[in-house]
Coordinates of C-alpha atoms and ligand atoms in Angstrom, one line a residue:
M489 CA -22.5 11.6 20.5
T490 CA -18.8 10.9 20.1
E491 CA -16.6 12.6 22.6
V492 CA -14.4 14.9 20.6
A493 CA -10.7 14.5 21.5
E494 CA -8.7 17.7 21.8
A495 CA -6.2 18.2 19.0
P496 CA -3.0 19.3 20.7
G497 CA -1.6 22.6 19.4
A498 CA -3.8 22.8 16.3
E499 CA -6.5 25.2 15.4
R500 CA -9.9 23.9 14.5
A501 CA -12.2 24.6 11.6
Q502 CA -15.5 26.3 12.6
E503 CA -17.4 23.1 11.9
L504 CA -15.8 19.7 12.2
K505 CA -16.8 17.1 9.7
R506 CA -17.7 13.8 11.4
I507 CA -16.4 10.7 9.7
K508 CA -18.5 7.6 10.4
H509 CA -18.2 3.9 9.9
W510 CA -19.9 2.2 6.9
I511 CA -21.6 -1.0 7.9
N512 CA -24.0 -3.1 5.8
G513 CA -24.4 -0.4 3.1
T514 CA -25.0 2.6 5.3
P515 CA -23.1 5.2 7.4
V516 CA -23.0 4.3 11.1
A517 CA -22.1 6.8 13.8
G518 CA -19.7 5.3 16.3
D519 CA -20.9 4.8 19.8
S520 CA -17.6 3.8 21.5
G521 CA -17.0 7.4 22.8
R522 CA -13.6 7.4 21.2
S523 CA -12.5 9.4 18.2
G524 CA -9.5 11.1 16.6
P525 CA -8.7 14.3 14.8
V526 CA -8.3 14.7 11.0
Y527 CA -6.3 17.7 9.7
N528 CA -5.9 19.8 6.6
P529 CA -2.1 19.6 6.6
A530 CA -1.7 22.5 4.3
A531 CA -3.6 24.8 6.6
G532 CA -2.5 23.1 9.8
I533 CA -6.0 23.0 11.2
Q534 CA -8.2 20.2 12.4
T535 CA -11.1 19.8 9.9
G536 CA -12.7 16.5 11.0
E537 CA -13.2 14.0 13.7
V538 CA -13.2 10.3 13.0
D539 CA -15.1 7.8 15.1
F540 CA -12.9 5.0 16.5
A541 CA -14.6 1.5 16.5
S542 CA -15.0 -0.6 19.6
V543 CA -14.6 -4.4 19.5
E544 CA -18.4 -4.6 19.3
E545 CA -18.5 -2.2 16.3
V546 CA -15.9 -4.2 14.5
D547 CA -18.0 -7.3 15.2
R548 CA -21.1 -5.7 13.7
A549 CA -19.2 -5.0 10.5
V550 CA -17.8 -8.6 10.4
Q551 CA -21.3 -10.0 11.0
A552 CA -22.7 -7.9 8.1
A553 CA -19.8 -9.2 5.9
K554 CA -20.5 -12.8 7.0
E555 CA -24.2 -12.5 6.2
A556 CA -23.5 -11.1 2.8
F557 CA -20.9 -13.7 1.9
A558 CA -23.1 -16.7 0.9
S559 CA -25.0 -14.7 -1.7
W560 CA -22.1 -12.7 -3.0
R561 CA -19.9 -15.8 -3.6
A562 CA -22.9 -17.2 -5.6
V563 CA -23.2 -14.2 -7.9
S564 CA -22.1 -15.3 -11.3
L565 CA -18.8 -14.2 -12.7
S566 CA -20.5 -12.4 -15.6
R567 CA -22.6 -10.4 -13.2
K568 CA -19.5 -9.7 -11.0
T569 CA -17.7 -8.5 -14.1
E570 CA -20.5 -6.2 -15.0
I571 CA -20.4 -4.7 -11.4
F572 CA -16.6 -4.3 -11.7
F573 CA -17.0 -2.5 -15.0
R574 CA -19.5 -0.2 -13.3
I575 CA -17.1 0.4 -10.4
R576 CA -14.4 1.2 -12.9
A577 CA -16.6 3.7 -14.6
L578 CA -17.6 5.4 -11.3
V579 CA -14.1 5.7 -10.0
D580 CA -13.0 7.1 -13.3
E581 CA -15.8 9.6 -13.3
H582 CA -15.1 10.7 -9.8
R583 CA -11.3 10.5 -9.9
E584 CA -11.0 14.3 -9.4
D585 CA -13.4 14.2 -6.3
I586 CA -11.4 11.3 -4.8
A587 CA -8.1 13.2 -5.5
K588 CA -9.5 16.3 -3.7
I589 CA -10.4 14.3 -0.6
L590 CA -6.8 12.9 -0.6
T591 CA -5.2 16.3 -0.9
A592 CA -7.5 17.8 1.8
E593 CA -6.6 15.1 4.4
H594 CA -3.2 13.8 3.4
G595 CA -1.7 17.0 1.9
K596 CA -0.2 15.5 -1.3
V597 CA -0.5 17.8 -4.4
L598 CA -3.6 17.2 -6.5
S599 CA -1.7 16.0 -9.6
D600 CA 0.0 13.3 -7.4
A601 CA -3.4 12.4 -5.8
K602 CA -4.8 11.9 -9.3
G603 CA -1.9 9.7 -10.1
E604 CA -2.7 7.6 -7.0
V605 CA -6.3 7.1 -8.1
A606 CA -5.1 6.2 -11.6
R607 CA -2.8 3.5 -10.3
G608 CA -5.5 2.1 -8.1
L609 CA -7.9 2.2 -11.0
E610 CA -5.5 -0.1 -12.9
V611 CA -6.0 -2.7 -10.2
I612 CA -9.8 -2.4 -10.6
E613 CA -9.4 -2.8 -14.4
F614 CA -7.3 -6.0 -13.8
C615 CA -10.1 -7.3 -11.6
C616 CA -12.6 -6.7 -14.5
G617 CA -11.0 -9.8 -16.0
I618 CA -11.9 -12.0 -13.1
P619 CA -13.4 -14.9 -15.1
E620 CA -10.1 -15.3 -16.9
L621 CA -8.2 -15.0 -13.6
L622 CA -10.2 -17.7 -11.8
K623 CA -9.9 -20.3 -14.5
G624 CA -8.7 -23.6 -13.2
G625 CA -7.1 -26.6 -14.9
F626 CA -8.9 -29.6 -16.4
T627 CA -7.5 -33.1 -17.1
E628 CA -9.7 -35.4 -19.1
Q629 CA -9.4 -39.1 -18.6
A630 CA -6.9 -38.9 -15.7
S631 CA -8.0 -42.5 -15.1
T632 CA -10.4 -44.5 -17.2
G633 CA -13.7 -42.5 -17.1
I634 CA -12.3 -40.1 -14.5
D635 CA -11.6 -36.4 -15.0
V636 CA -9.7 -34.1 -12.6
Y637 CA -10.1 -30.4 -12.3
S638 CA -9.0 -27.5 -10.1
I639 CA -11.1 -24.6 -9.0
R640 CA -10.3 -21.6 -6.8
Q641 CA -12.9 -20.5 -4.2
P642 CA -13.2 -17.4 -2.0
L643 CA -12.0 -17.5 1.7
G644 CA -15.0 -15.7 3.3
V645 CA -14.7 -12.4 5.3
C646 CA -11.4 -10.7 4.6
A647 CA -10.0 -7.6 6.2
G648 CA -7.6 -4.8 5.1
I649 CA -5.7 -2.5 7.4
T650 CA -4.1 0.4 5.5
P651 CA -1.5 3.3 6.0
F652 CA -2.0 7.0 5.7
N653 CA 0.2 7.6 2.6
F654 CA -2.1 6.1 -0.1
P655 CA -5.6 6.4 1.4
A656 CA -7.3 5.3 -1.9
M657 CA -4.8 3.2 -3.9
V658 CA -3.7 0.8 -1.1
P659 CA -7.3 -0.1 -0.1
M660 CA -8.0 -0.7 -3.8
W661 CA -5.0 -3.1 -3.9
M662 CA -7.0 -5.1 -1.4
W663 CA -10.7 -4.8 -1.7
A664 CA -10.8 -5.0 -5.5
P665 CA -9.2 -8.5 -5.8
A666 CA -10.9 -9.7 -2.6
L667 CA -14.4 -8.8 -3.8
A668 CA -13.8 -9.9 -7.4
C669 CA -12.8 -13.4 -6.0
G670 CA -16.1 -13.5 -4.1
N671 CA -15.1 -12.5 -0.6
T672 CA -16.7 -9.9 1.5
F673 CA -14.5 -7.2 3.1
V674 CA -14.0 -5.1 6.2
L675 CA -11.6 -2.2 5.7
K676 CA -9.8 -0.4 8.5
P677 CA -8.2 2.6 6.9
S678 CA -5.7 5.0 8.4
E679 CA -7.3 7.2 11.0
K680 CA -5.3 10.1 9.7
D681 CA -7.1 10.3 6.3
P682 CA -10.2 8.1 6.5
S683 CA -12.7 9.9 4.2
A684 CA -11.6 8.4 0.9
S685 CA -12.7 4.9 2.2
V686 CA -16.2 6.1 3.0
Y687 CA -16.5 7.8 -0.4
T688 CA -15.4 4.5 -2.0
A689 CA -18.1 2.6 -0.1
E690 CA -20.7 5.0 -1.5
L691 CA -19.4 4.4 -5.0
L692 CA -19.4 0.7 -4.6
K693 CA -23.0 0.8 -3.4
E694 CA -23.9 2.9 -6.5
A695 CA -22.2 0.4 -8.7
G696 CA -24.4 -2.4 -7.4
V697 CA -22.2 -4.0 -4.8
P698 CA -24.8 -5.5 -2.3
D699 CA -25.0 -4.2 1.3
G700 CA -22.6 -5.9 3.7
V701 CA -20.1 -6.9 1.0
F702 CA -17.9 -3.9 1.7
N703 CA -17.7 -2.3 5.1
V704 CA -15.5 0.3 6.7
V705 CA -14.6 0.6 10.4
H706 CA -12.3 3.4 11.6
G707 CA -10.0 3.4 14.5
D708 CA -6.7 2.5 16.1
K709 CA -5.1 -0.5 17.8
V710 CA -8.5 -1.5 19.4
A711 CA -10.1 -2.0 16.0
V712 CA -6.9 -3.6 14.5
D713 CA -6.7 -6.1 17.4
A714 CA -10.4 -6.9 17.1
I715 CA -9.8 -7.7 13.4
L716 CA -6.8 -9.8 14.2
E717 CA -8.6 -11.8 16.8
H718 CA -12.0 -12.2 15.2
P719 CA -12.8 -15.8 14.6
E720 CA -14.9 -15.1 11.5
I721 CA -12.2 -13.3 9.6
A722 CA -10.3 -15.6 7.3
A723 CA -7.6 -13.4 5.9
V724 CA -5.9 -10.0 6.7
S725 CA -4.0 -7.8 4.3
F726 CA -1.9 -5.1 6.0
V727 CA 0.3 -2.2 4.7
G728 CA 2.1 0.1 7.0
S729 CA 5.3 0.4 9.1
T730 CA 7.5 -2.6 9.8
P731 CA 7.0 -3.0 13.5
I732 CA 3.2 -3.0 13.1
A733 CA 3.4 -5.3 10.0
R734 CA 5.4 -7.8 12.1
Y735 CA 2.9 -7.6 14.9
V736 CA -0.1 -8.0 12.5
Y737 CA 1.5 -11.0 10.9
E738 CA 2.4 -12.7 14.1
T739 CA -1.0 -12.0 15.8
G740 CA -3.1 -12.7 12.8
T741 CA -1.4 -16.0 11.9
S742 CA -1.5 -17.1 15.6
H743 CA -5.3 -16.7 15.3
G744 CA -5.3 -19.0 12.3
K745 CA -5.6 -16.3 9.6
R746 CA -3.9 -16.0 6.2
V747 CA -1.9 -12.8 6.5
Q748 CA 0.1 -10.7 4.0
A749 CA 1.7 -7.7 5.9
L750 CA 3.8 -5.2 3.9
G751 CA 6.1 -3.1 6.0
G752 CA 8.4 -0.1 5.7
A753 CA 11.3 0.6 3.4
K754 CA 14.7 2.2 2.9
N755 CA 15.0 2.4 -0.9
H756 CA 18.4 2.9 -2.5
M757 CA 19.2 4.4 -5.9
I758 CA 22.6 3.4 -7.2
V759 CA 24.2 5.8 -9.7
L760 CA 27.2 4.3 -11.6
P761 CA 29.8 6.6 -13.2
D762 CA 28.5 5.9 -16.7
A763 CA 24.9 6.9 -15.9
D764 CA 23.2 9.8 -17.6
I765 CA 23.7 12.2 -14.7
D766 CA 20.9 14.6 -15.7
M767 CA 18.4 11.8 -16.0
A768 CA 19.7 10.4 -12.6
A769 CA 19.4 13.8 -11.0
D770 CA 15.8 14.3 -12.3
A771 CA 14.9 10.9 -11.1
A772 CA 16.5 11.4 -7.6
V773 CA 14.6 14.7 -7.1
S774 CA 11.3 13.3 -8.3
A775 CA 11.5 10.0 -6.4
G776 CA 13.1 11.5 -3.3
Y777 CA 10.7 14.4 -2.8
G778 CA 7.5 13.5 -4.6
S779 CA 4.6 13.2 -2.1
A780 CA 7.0 14.8 0.4
G781 CA 8.9 11.6 0.6
E782 CA 5.9 9.8 2.2
R783 CA 6.0 6.9 -0.2
C784 CA 7.1 3.4 0.6
M785 CA 8.8 3.4 -2.8
A786 CA 10.4 6.8 -2.3
V787 CA 14.2 6.9 -2.9
S788 CA 15.7 7.8 0.4
M789 CA 19.4 6.9 -0.2
L790 CA 21.5 7.7 -3.2
V791 CA 24.6 5.5 -3.6
A792 CA 27.1 7.3 -5.8
V793 CA 29.7 4.9 -7.2
G794 CA 33.2 6.0 -8.1
D795 CA 33.4 9.6 -9.2
A796 CA 29.7 9.9 -9.9
G797 CA 29.1 11.7 -6.6
D798 CA 30.3 15.3 -7.2
E799 CA 28.6 15.7 -10.6
L800 CA 25.4 14.1 -9.2
I801 CA 25.2 16.3 -6.2
G802 CA 25.9 19.4 -8.4
A803 CA 23.0 18.4 -10.7
I804 CA 20.6 17.8 -7.8
K805 CA 21.6 21.1 -6.1
E806 CA 20.7 23.0 -9.3
R807 CA 17.2 21.5 -9.3
L808 CA 16.3 21.9 -5.6
P809 CA 15.6 25.6 -5.5
K810 CA 13.0 25.1 -8.3
V811 CA 10.9 22.5 -6.3
K812 CA 7.7 24.5 -5.5
V813 CA 6.5 23.6 -2.0
G814 CA 2.9 24.7 -1.2
D815 CA -0.7 23.9 -0.7
G816 CA -1.5 20.8 -2.7
M817 CA -4.7 22.4 -4.1
Q818 CA -2.7 25.1 -5.8
P819 CA -1.9 23.9 -9.4
D820 CA 1.7 25.1 -9.3
S821 CA 2.6 23.2 -6.1
E822 CA 4.9 20.2 -6.7
M823 CA 5.3 19.1 -3.1
G824 CA 2.8 19.5 -0.3
P825 CA 3.0 19.4 3.5
L826 CA 3.6 16.4 5.7
V827 CA 0.6 14.6 7.1
T828 CA 0.7 15.9 10.7
R829 CA 2.7 18.4 12.7
E830 CA 4.1 15.6 14.8
H831 CA 5.4 13.8 11.8
R832 CA 6.8 17.0 10.3
D833 CA 8.7 17.7 13.5
K834 CA 10.1 14.1 13.6
V835 CA 11.3 14.3 10.0
A836 CA 12.9 17.8 10.6
S837 CA 14.7 16.4 13.7
Y838 CA 16.7 14.1 11.4
I839 CA 18.4 17.2 9.8
D840 CA 20.2 18.0 13.1
K841 CA 20.7 14.4 13.9
G842 CA 22.4 13.9 10.5
R843 CA 24.7 16.9 11.1
D844 CA 25.6 15.6 14.6
E845 CA 26.4 12.2 13.2
G846 CA 28.8 13.7 10.7
A847 CA 26.8 14.1 7.5
T848 CA 27.0 17.3 5.5
V849 CA 23.8 19.3 5.3
V850 CA 23.8 20.5 1.7
T851 CA 20.3 21.9 1.8
D852 CA 18.2 22.4 5.0
G853 CA 14.5 22.0 4.3
R854 CA 13.6 24.1 7.4
E855 CA 14.9 27.1 5.6
S856 CA 12.6 26.8 2.6
A857 CA 9.4 25.7 4.3
P858 CA 6.5 28.0 3.5
D859 CA 5.3 30.2 6.3
G860 CA 2.0 29.8 8.0
G861 CA 0.4 27.0 10.1
G862 CA 0.8 24.2 7.6
F863 CA 2.9 21.1 8.3
F864 CA 5.5 22.1 5.7
L865 CA 9.1 21.2 5.4
G866 CA 11.2 22.0 2.4
V867 CA 13.6 19.7 0.6
T868 CA 16.7 18.5 2.5
L869 CA 19.8 16.9 1.0
L870 CA 22.4 15.2 3.2
D871 CA 25.8 14.2 1.8
D872 CA 28.5 12.0 3.3
V873 CA 26.0 9.8 5.0
K874 CA 27.4 6.5 6.4
P875 CA 25.6 3.2 6.9
E876 CA 26.0 3.3 10.7
M877 CA 24.2 6.7 11.0
D878 CA 20.6 6.8 12.1
V879 CA 19.8 9.0 9.1
Y880 CA 20.8 6.0 7.0
K881 CA 19.3 3.2 9.2
D882 CA 15.9 4.8 9.9
E883 CA 13.0 5.1 7.5
I884 CA 12.6 8.9 7.7
F885 CA 9.5 9.0 5.5
G886 CA 9.9 12.7 4.6
P887 CA 11.6 15.0 2.1
V888 CA 15.1 14.1 3.2
L889 CA 17.4 12.6 0.7
G890 CA 20.8 11.1 1.8
V891 CA 23.9 10.5 -0.4
T892 CA 26.5 7.9 0.4
R893 CA 29.6 7.4 -1.7
V894 CA 31.2 4.1 -2.4
G895 CA 34.1 3.0 -4.6
T896 CA 32.7 0.1 -6.6
Y897 CA 29.6 -1.6 -7.9
D898 CA 30.2 -4.5 -5.5
E899 CA 30.2 -2.2 -2.4
A900 CA 27.0 -0.6 -3.6
V901 CA 25.2 -4.0 -4.0
R902 CA 26.6 -5.1 -0.6
L903 CA 25.0 -2.0 1.1
V904 CA 21.6 -2.8 -0.4
N905 CA 21.8 -6.5 0.4
E906 CA 22.9 -5.9 4.0
N907 CA 20.0 -3.5 4.6
P908 CA 17.2 -5.0 6.6
Y909 CA 14.5 -3.6 4.2
G910 CA 14.0 -4.9 0.7
N911 CA 11.1 -3.0 -0.9
G912 CA 12.4 -1.1 -3.9
V913 CA 15.8 -0.3 -5.5
A914 CA 17.0 1.3 -8.6
I915 CA 20.2 1.4 -10.6
F916 CA 21.2 4.1 -13.1
T917 CA 23.7 3.0 -15.7
R918 CA 24.1 2.9 -19.5
D919 CA 25.7 -0.6 -19.3
G920 CA 23.1 -3.3 -20.0
G921 CA 25.3 -6.1 -18.8
V922 CA 25.8 -4.5 -15.4
A923 CA 22.1 -3.7 -15.1
R924 CA 21.3 -7.4 -15.9
Q925 CA 23.9 -8.6 -13.3
F926 CA 22.3 -6.2 -10.8
Q927 CA 18.9 -7.7 -11.2
F928 CA 20.5 -11.1 -10.6
D929 CA 22.5 -10.0 -7.5
V930 CA 20.1 -7.7 -5.5
N931 CA 18.0 -9.0 -2.7
V932 CA 15.0 -6.6 -3.1
G933 CA 11.5 -7.3 -4.3
M934 CA 11.0 -4.5 -6.9
V935 CA 13.9 -3.4 -9.1
G936 CA 14.2 -0.4 -11.4
I937 CA 16.7 -0.1 -14.2
N938 CA 16.9 3.6 -14.9
V939 CA 13.4 3.8 -13.3
P940 CA 13.4 5.3 -9.8
I941 CA 10.0 4.1 -8.5
P942 CA 9.5 0.6 -9.9
V943 CA 5.9 0.0 -8.8
P944 CA 4.8 -3.0 -10.8
V945 CA 1.9 -2.6 -13.2
A946 CA -1.4 -4.1 -12.0
Y947 CA -0.9 -7.4 -13.8
Y948 CA 2.3 -8.2 -11.9
S949 CA 2.3 -8.2 -8.1
F950 CA 3.6 -5.7 -5.6
G951 CA 5.8 -6.5 -2.6
G952 CA 9.2 -6.3 -1.0
W953 CA 11.5 -8.8 0.6
K954 CA 13.0 -9.0 4.1
N955 CA 11.5 -6.6 6.6
S956 CA 9.3 -5.0 3.9
L957 CA 7.0 -8.0 3.8
F958 CA 5.8 -10.6 6.2
G959 CA 4.0 -13.5 4.6
D960 CA 4.4 -15.4 1.3
L961 CA 2.2 -13.6 -1.2
H962 CA 2.6 -10.1 -2.6
V963 CA -0.4 -7.9 -3.2
Y964 CA -2.6 -7.4 -6.3
G965 CA -1.9 -9.1 -9.7
P966 CA -1.7 -12.9 -9.9
E967 CA -0.5 -13.2 -6.3
G968 CA -3.4 -11.1 -5.1
I969 CA -5.8 -13.5 -6.7
Q970 CA -4.0 -16.4 -5.1
F971 CA -4.1 -14.7 -1.7
Y972 CA -7.9 -14.2 -1.7
T973 CA -8.7 -17.7 -2.9
R974 CA -8.0 -21.3 -2.0
G975 CA -7.6 -24.2 -4.3
K976 CA -9.8 -27.2 -4.6
V977 CA -9.3 -30.2 -6.8
V978 CA -12.2 -32.4 -7.9
T979 CA -11.8 -35.9 -9.1
S980 CA -15.0 -37.0 -10.9
R981 CA -16.6 -39.7 -12.9
W982 CA -20.1 -40.2 -14.1
P983 CA -22.1 -43.4 -13.4
D984 CA -21.3 -45.9 -16.2
P985 CA -22.5 -49.4 -15.5
A986 CA -19.9 -50.8 -17.9
T987 CA -17.0 -49.7 -15.7
S988 CA -18.5 -50.0 -12.2
K989 CA -17.3 -52.8 -9.9
V990 CA -16.3 -53.2 -6.2
D991 CA -12.6 -52.7 -5.7
L992 CA -11.1 -52.3 -2.2
G993 CA -7.6 -51.4 -3.5
F994 CA -6.1 -47.9 -3.4
P995 CA -7.3 -45.9 -6.5
Q996 CA -4.9 -46.4 -9.4
T997 CA -4.5 -43.9 -12.3
R998 CA -5.0 -46.4 -15.1
Ligands
NAD1076 P1 1.4 2.6 10.6 O1 2.1 1.3 10.7 O2 1.6 3.6 11.7 O3 -0.2 2.4 10.4 C1 -0.7 1.5 9.5 C2 -2.0 1.0 10.0 O4 -1.8 0.3 11.3 C3 -3.0 2.1 10.3 O5 -4.3 1.7 9.8 C4 -3.0 2.3 11.8 O6 -4.2 2.7 12.3 C5 -2.6 0.9 12.3 N1 -1.8 0.9 13.5 C6 -0.9 1.9 13.9 N2 -0.3 1.6 15.1 C7 -0.9 0.4 15.5 C8 -0.7 -0.4 16.6 N3 0.2 -0.1 17.6 N4 -1.3 -1.5 16.7 C9 -2.2 -1.9 15.7 N5 -2.4 -1.1 14.6 C10 -1.8 0.0 14.5 O7 1.9 3.2 9.1 P2 1.6 4.7 8.6 O8 2.4 5.7 9.3 O9 0.1 4.9 8.4 O10 2.2 4.5 7.1 C11 3.5 4.7 6.8 C12 4.3 3.4 6.8 O11 3.7 2.5 5.8 C13 5.7 3.6 6.3 O12 6.5 2.7 7.1 C14 5.7 3.0 4.9 O13 6.9 2.5 4.3 C15 4.7 2.0 5.0 N6 4.1 1.6 3.7 C16 4.5 0.5 3.1 C17 4.0 0.1 1.9 C18 4.5 -1.1 1.2 O14 3.9 -1.4 0.2 N7 5.5 -1.8 1.7 C19 3.1 1.0 1.2 C20 2.7 2.1 1.8 C21 3.2 2.4 3.1

């Protein structure tokens, strides 16, 4: 039996749910003797205990995936499409169940959790078109009697390592295209909210995905390192914080793997003086505090240009008291708790830090946090933030929105372009010419024009620039298909005695 780690300072539910690995189509209890606590953040109590995989347990999952690969890659595209349509139907049917699992372990409000599932489902829907996506090129008569064509083939066993903030959607960004392309998969979800991944495994089995094609191992650095060093894993997709993304990219590639590693963010929203200020204020509050700021595409810095600042702050201040913070299972809650007590305390510490550094605390979220044991923090607004302050430089990843004021559009763009992150950015303006120039000027991977959270739809690809992505290819969409396949070009002719002769020269295209 797994040794149960003590959860420091947190109460425990009467009965702890044990979260096991999923290997070769079945739940597998961990035998490493290591495990970690899973909380209900709204109640502030430990509700589960997740098994942490050893190197041997990761290897067992990889061997299952390796065994399954030969037959899964040979399954016809029409059959794979049929299975994907069934996956789509099952995820759709169970979207409420999945959302409840997310709210219970992550804390985000149920409506937001349903939104997460819906956006993940769009990636599954995209993958239902896999025969079209894998089409190659064909050139007839490249040389006399010779045709040339290109095909894309799967890589083998692929792995995904995912963050706590999107426990269903981010894994879907990875396993859906990986499986559709004919790979098999080992997922290592966040140890903070691991249950959605096991639930997904059950749905995939029900949909007809053969045993071994999709596996889940839980754990920490031990499991991650075992994946990065495993000789049978061909490719690794990672989403998480920048230091770990860099580590995963460097370690994975040095072990010969294809790696895409998406990191953290510090997303700016620029508000020009001609913007619709009410629309900008609605967007800032929604994108700054939605999911308690625990989104890699959350707006964390507002850049007010010219005289936009006072009116904007006034409009945001009007809206803040109306944000309903509470248990995500309650239908009227708009913002839930943070994921752990430790993270809540870290985020809250930035309020004092900001004040000490010279920012103005317009609203202090500690004053509006609901009482009780939950990991709650209310909404915080900091004005007069300067780029040299830690509250500007650090990814706070909580409900803390900063405002900085600049004189001109050029200064605003310079701030964004000098920032080490480059995940998302938004500009609010009524001037189409300026918006178009902005899209040309800005060094960020995902740009919103009067749209605060510009997460691309499933048939484009998602990814940032600079320290927000290590690797060449973005996730899902066309680049996801490219990441999980490799190209092959075939040059072919059929025996024709009329054209056959011995010729020792280099092949000529004539
Ligand atoms: P994290 O980096 O702490 O963890 C991500 C994964 O890495 C988890 O599975 C975790 O178990 C593993 N991990 C943690 N520490 C490790 C270590 N020392 N060695 C090896 N593996 C380790 O990230 P998180 O706190 O779970 O998620 C929040 C972060 O993810 C934020 O920085 C956020 O911006 C980022 N994120 C980015 C995107 C994006 O698309 N760019 C999307 C979602 C989240």
